Short mmCIF file of C-alpha atoms in Angstrom, two decimals:
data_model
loop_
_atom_site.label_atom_id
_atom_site.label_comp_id
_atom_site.label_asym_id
_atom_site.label_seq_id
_atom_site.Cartn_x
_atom_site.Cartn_y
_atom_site.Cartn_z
CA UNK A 709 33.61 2.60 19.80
CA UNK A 710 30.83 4.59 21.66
CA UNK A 711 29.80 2.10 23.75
CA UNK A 712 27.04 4.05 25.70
CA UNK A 713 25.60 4.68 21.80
CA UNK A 714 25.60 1.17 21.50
CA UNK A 715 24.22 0.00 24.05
CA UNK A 716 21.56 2.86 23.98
CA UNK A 717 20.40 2.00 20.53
CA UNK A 718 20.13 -1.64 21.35
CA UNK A 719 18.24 -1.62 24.61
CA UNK A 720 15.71 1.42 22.91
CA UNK A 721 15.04 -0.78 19.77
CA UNK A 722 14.26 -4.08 21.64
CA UNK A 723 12.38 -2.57 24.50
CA UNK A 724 10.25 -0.28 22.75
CA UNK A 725 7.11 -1.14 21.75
CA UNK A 726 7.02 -2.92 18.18
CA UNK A 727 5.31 -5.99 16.89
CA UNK A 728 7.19 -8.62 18.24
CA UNK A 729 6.65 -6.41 21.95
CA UNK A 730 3.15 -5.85 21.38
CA UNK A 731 2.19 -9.58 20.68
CA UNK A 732 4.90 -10.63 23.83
CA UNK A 733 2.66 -8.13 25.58
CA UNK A 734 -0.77 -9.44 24.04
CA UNK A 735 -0.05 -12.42 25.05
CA UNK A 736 0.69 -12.49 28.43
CA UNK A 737 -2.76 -10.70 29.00
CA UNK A 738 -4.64 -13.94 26.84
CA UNK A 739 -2.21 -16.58 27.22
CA UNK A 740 0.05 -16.35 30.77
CA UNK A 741 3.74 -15.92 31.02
CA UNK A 742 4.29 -19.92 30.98
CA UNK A 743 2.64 -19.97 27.40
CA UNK A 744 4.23 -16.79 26.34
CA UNK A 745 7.99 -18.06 26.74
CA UNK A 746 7.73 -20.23 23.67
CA UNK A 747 6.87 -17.17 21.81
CA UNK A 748 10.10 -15.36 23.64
CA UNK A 749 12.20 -18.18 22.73
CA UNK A 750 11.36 -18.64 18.57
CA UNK A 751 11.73 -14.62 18.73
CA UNK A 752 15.18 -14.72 19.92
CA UNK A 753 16.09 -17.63 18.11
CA UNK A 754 15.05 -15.80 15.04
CA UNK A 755 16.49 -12.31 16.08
CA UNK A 756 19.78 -14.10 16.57
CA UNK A 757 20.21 -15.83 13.49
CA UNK A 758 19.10 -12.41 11.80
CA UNK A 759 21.98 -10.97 13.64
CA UNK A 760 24.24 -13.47 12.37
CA UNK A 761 23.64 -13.43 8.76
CA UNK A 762 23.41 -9.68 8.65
CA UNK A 763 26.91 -9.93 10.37
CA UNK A 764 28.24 -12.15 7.85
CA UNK A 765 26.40 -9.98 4.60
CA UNK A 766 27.73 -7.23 5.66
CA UNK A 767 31.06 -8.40 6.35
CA UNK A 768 31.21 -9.65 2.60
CA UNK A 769 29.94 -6.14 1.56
CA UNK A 770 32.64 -4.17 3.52
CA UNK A 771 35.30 -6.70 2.12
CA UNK A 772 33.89 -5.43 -1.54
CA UNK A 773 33.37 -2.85 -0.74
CA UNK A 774 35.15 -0.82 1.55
CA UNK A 775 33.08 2.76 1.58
CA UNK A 776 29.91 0.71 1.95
CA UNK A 777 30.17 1.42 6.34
CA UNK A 778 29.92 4.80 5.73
CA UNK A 779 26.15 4.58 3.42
CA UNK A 780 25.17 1.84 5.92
CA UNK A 781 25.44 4.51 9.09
CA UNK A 782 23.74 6.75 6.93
CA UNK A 783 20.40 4.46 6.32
CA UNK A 784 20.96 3.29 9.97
CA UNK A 785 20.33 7.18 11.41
CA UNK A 786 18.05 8.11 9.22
CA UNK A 787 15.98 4.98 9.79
CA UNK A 788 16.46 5.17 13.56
CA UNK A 789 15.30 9.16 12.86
CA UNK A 790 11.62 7.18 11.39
CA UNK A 791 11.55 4.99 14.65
CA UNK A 792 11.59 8.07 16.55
CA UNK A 793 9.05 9.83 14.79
CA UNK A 794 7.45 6.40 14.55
CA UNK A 795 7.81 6.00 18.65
CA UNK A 796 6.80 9.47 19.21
CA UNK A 797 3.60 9.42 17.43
CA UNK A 798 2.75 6.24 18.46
CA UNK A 799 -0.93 5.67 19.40
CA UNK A 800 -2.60 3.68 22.04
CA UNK A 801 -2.55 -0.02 22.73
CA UNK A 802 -5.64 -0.90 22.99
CA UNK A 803 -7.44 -3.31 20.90
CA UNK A 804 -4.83 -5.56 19.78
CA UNK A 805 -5.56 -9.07 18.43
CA UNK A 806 -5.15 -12.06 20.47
CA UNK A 807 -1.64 -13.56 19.41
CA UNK A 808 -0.96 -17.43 18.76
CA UNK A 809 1.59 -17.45 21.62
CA UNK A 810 4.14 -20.28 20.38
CA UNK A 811 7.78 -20.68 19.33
CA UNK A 812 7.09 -21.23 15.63
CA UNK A 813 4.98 -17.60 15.50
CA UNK A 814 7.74 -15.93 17.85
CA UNK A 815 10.22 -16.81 14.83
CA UNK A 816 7.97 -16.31 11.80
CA UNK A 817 6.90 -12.59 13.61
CA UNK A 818 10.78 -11.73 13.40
CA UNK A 819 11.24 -13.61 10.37
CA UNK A 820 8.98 -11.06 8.72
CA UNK A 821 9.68 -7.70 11.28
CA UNK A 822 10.68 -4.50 9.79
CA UNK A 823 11.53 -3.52 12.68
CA UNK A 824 14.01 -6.39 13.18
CA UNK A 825 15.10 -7.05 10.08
CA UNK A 826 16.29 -3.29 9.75
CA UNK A 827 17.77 -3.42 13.19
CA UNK A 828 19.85 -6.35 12.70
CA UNK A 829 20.79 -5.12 8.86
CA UNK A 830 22.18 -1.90 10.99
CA UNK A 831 23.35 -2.58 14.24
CA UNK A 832 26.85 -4.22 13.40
CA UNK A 833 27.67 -2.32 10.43
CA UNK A 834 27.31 0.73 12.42
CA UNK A 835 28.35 0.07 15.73
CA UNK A 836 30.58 -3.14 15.78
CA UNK A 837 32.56 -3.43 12.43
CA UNK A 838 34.18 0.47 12.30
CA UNK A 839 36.20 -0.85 15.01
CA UNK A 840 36.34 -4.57 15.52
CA UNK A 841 36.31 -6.99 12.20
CA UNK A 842 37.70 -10.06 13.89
CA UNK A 843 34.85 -13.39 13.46
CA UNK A 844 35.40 -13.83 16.93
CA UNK A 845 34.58 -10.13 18.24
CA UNK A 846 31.68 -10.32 15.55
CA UNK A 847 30.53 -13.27 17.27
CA UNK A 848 30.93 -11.98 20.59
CA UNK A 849 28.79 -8.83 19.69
CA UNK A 850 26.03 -11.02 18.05
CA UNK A 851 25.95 -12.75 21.23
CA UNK A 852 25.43 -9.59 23.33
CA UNK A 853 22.86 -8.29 21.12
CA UNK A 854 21.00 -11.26 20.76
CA UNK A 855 21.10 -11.61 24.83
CA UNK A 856 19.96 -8.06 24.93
CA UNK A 857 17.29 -8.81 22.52
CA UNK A 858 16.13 -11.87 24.77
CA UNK A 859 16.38 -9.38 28.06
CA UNK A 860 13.82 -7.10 26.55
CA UNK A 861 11.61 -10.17 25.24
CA UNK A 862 11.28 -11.25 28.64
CA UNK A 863 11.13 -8.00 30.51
CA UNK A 864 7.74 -7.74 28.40
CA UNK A 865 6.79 -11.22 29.73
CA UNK A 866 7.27 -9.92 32.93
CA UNK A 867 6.22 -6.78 33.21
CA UNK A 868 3.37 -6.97 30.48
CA UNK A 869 0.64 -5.91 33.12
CA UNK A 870 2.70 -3.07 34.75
CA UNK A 871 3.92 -1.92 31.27
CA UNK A 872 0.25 -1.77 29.75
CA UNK A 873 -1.36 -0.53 33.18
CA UNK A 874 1.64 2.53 32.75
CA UNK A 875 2.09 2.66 29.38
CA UNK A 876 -1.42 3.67 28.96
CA UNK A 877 -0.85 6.42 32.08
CA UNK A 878 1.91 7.47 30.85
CA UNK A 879 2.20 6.67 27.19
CA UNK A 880 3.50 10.44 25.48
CA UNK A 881 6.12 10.51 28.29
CA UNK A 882 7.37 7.21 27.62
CA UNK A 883 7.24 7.85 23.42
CA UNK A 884 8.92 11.14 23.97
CA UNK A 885 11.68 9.49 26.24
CA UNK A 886 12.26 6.70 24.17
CA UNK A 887 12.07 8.93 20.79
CA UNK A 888 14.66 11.65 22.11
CA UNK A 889 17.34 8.29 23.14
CA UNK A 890 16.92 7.08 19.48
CA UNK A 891 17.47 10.30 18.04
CA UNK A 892 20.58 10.79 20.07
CA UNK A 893 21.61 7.66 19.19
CA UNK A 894 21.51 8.35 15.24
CA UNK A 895 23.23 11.79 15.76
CA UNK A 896 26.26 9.35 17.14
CA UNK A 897 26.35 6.82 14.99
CA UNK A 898 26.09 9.59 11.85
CA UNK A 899 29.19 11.53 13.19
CA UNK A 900 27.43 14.77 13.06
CA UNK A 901 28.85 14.94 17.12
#
């Protein structure tokens, strides 16, 4: 397992800037850190269980069938090859709505997240089950993720002033940085290295 791939496509697809980030982020600046947390916690409630029952789908779909691994790495570079475009491209942050910072919209937002839901659909297939297919190392990794997930949640809390004060500075830098790390990260995950 290419853990530094792993890790790298995590920590890039939490942290960057997506929906659930931008409201975390939205929210701090109209609602305070204190209020914010319920949002963090219904997101990674929501991200978690996500993580689980992709973990158990696609553990049913690899026990059916076996070749399936292979056409989910496939989707899972070529969609992490969008988010870099995606990331790249990506506009400013101005002007974005005031969020209804609670726990209930934290899980609905990843309830309904392409972002997430694509993720989490991707993340174990490709990473996690080429190499470990025990439930309990499943488990473990779900765990990690989700803990991940929850780190980057709350580094947004955080950090929302400093990251829209630089973001804004420094925004292409930052897309181009975070881009080029999800690119790498499909290239490893496709085999083409």
């Amino acid at each position: 397992m290419n853990i530094l791939s792993f890790l790298i496509y995590c920590v890039v697809a939490t942290f960057t800037p997506g929906p659930t980030n931008i409201v975390i982020l939205s929210s701090v600046q109209h609602s305070g850190a204190k209020k914010s947390m319920g949002y963090v916690y219904g997101s990674t409630l929501a991200f978690g269980l996500l993580l689980l029952l992709s973990t158990l789908l696609n553990r049913v779909l690899v026990e059916i069938i076996p070749n399936i691994l292979i056409i989910m790495q496939i989707i899972g570079s070529l969609y992490m090859l969008y988010l870099a475009y995606k990331i790249f491209k990506m506009g400013s942050m101005e002007d974005q709505p005031d969020p209804n910072a609670n726990f209930r919209s934290g899980v609905l937002m990843q309830l309904v997240n392409p972002k997430v839901l694509v993720f989490t659909l991707t993340v174990i297939p490709n990473y996690v089950m080429p190499f470990y297919t025990s439930s309990l190392a499943l488990f473990i990794f779900v765990i990690i993720i989700t803990v991940i997930g929850f780190f980057a949640f709350t580094t947004w809390v955080v950090f929302g002033t400093i990251f829209r004060t630089f973001m804004k500075n420094h925004q292409k830098v930052l897309n181009t940085v975070m881009a080029l790390f999800l690119v790498y990260s499909a290239i490893m995950i496709s085999g083409i290295l």
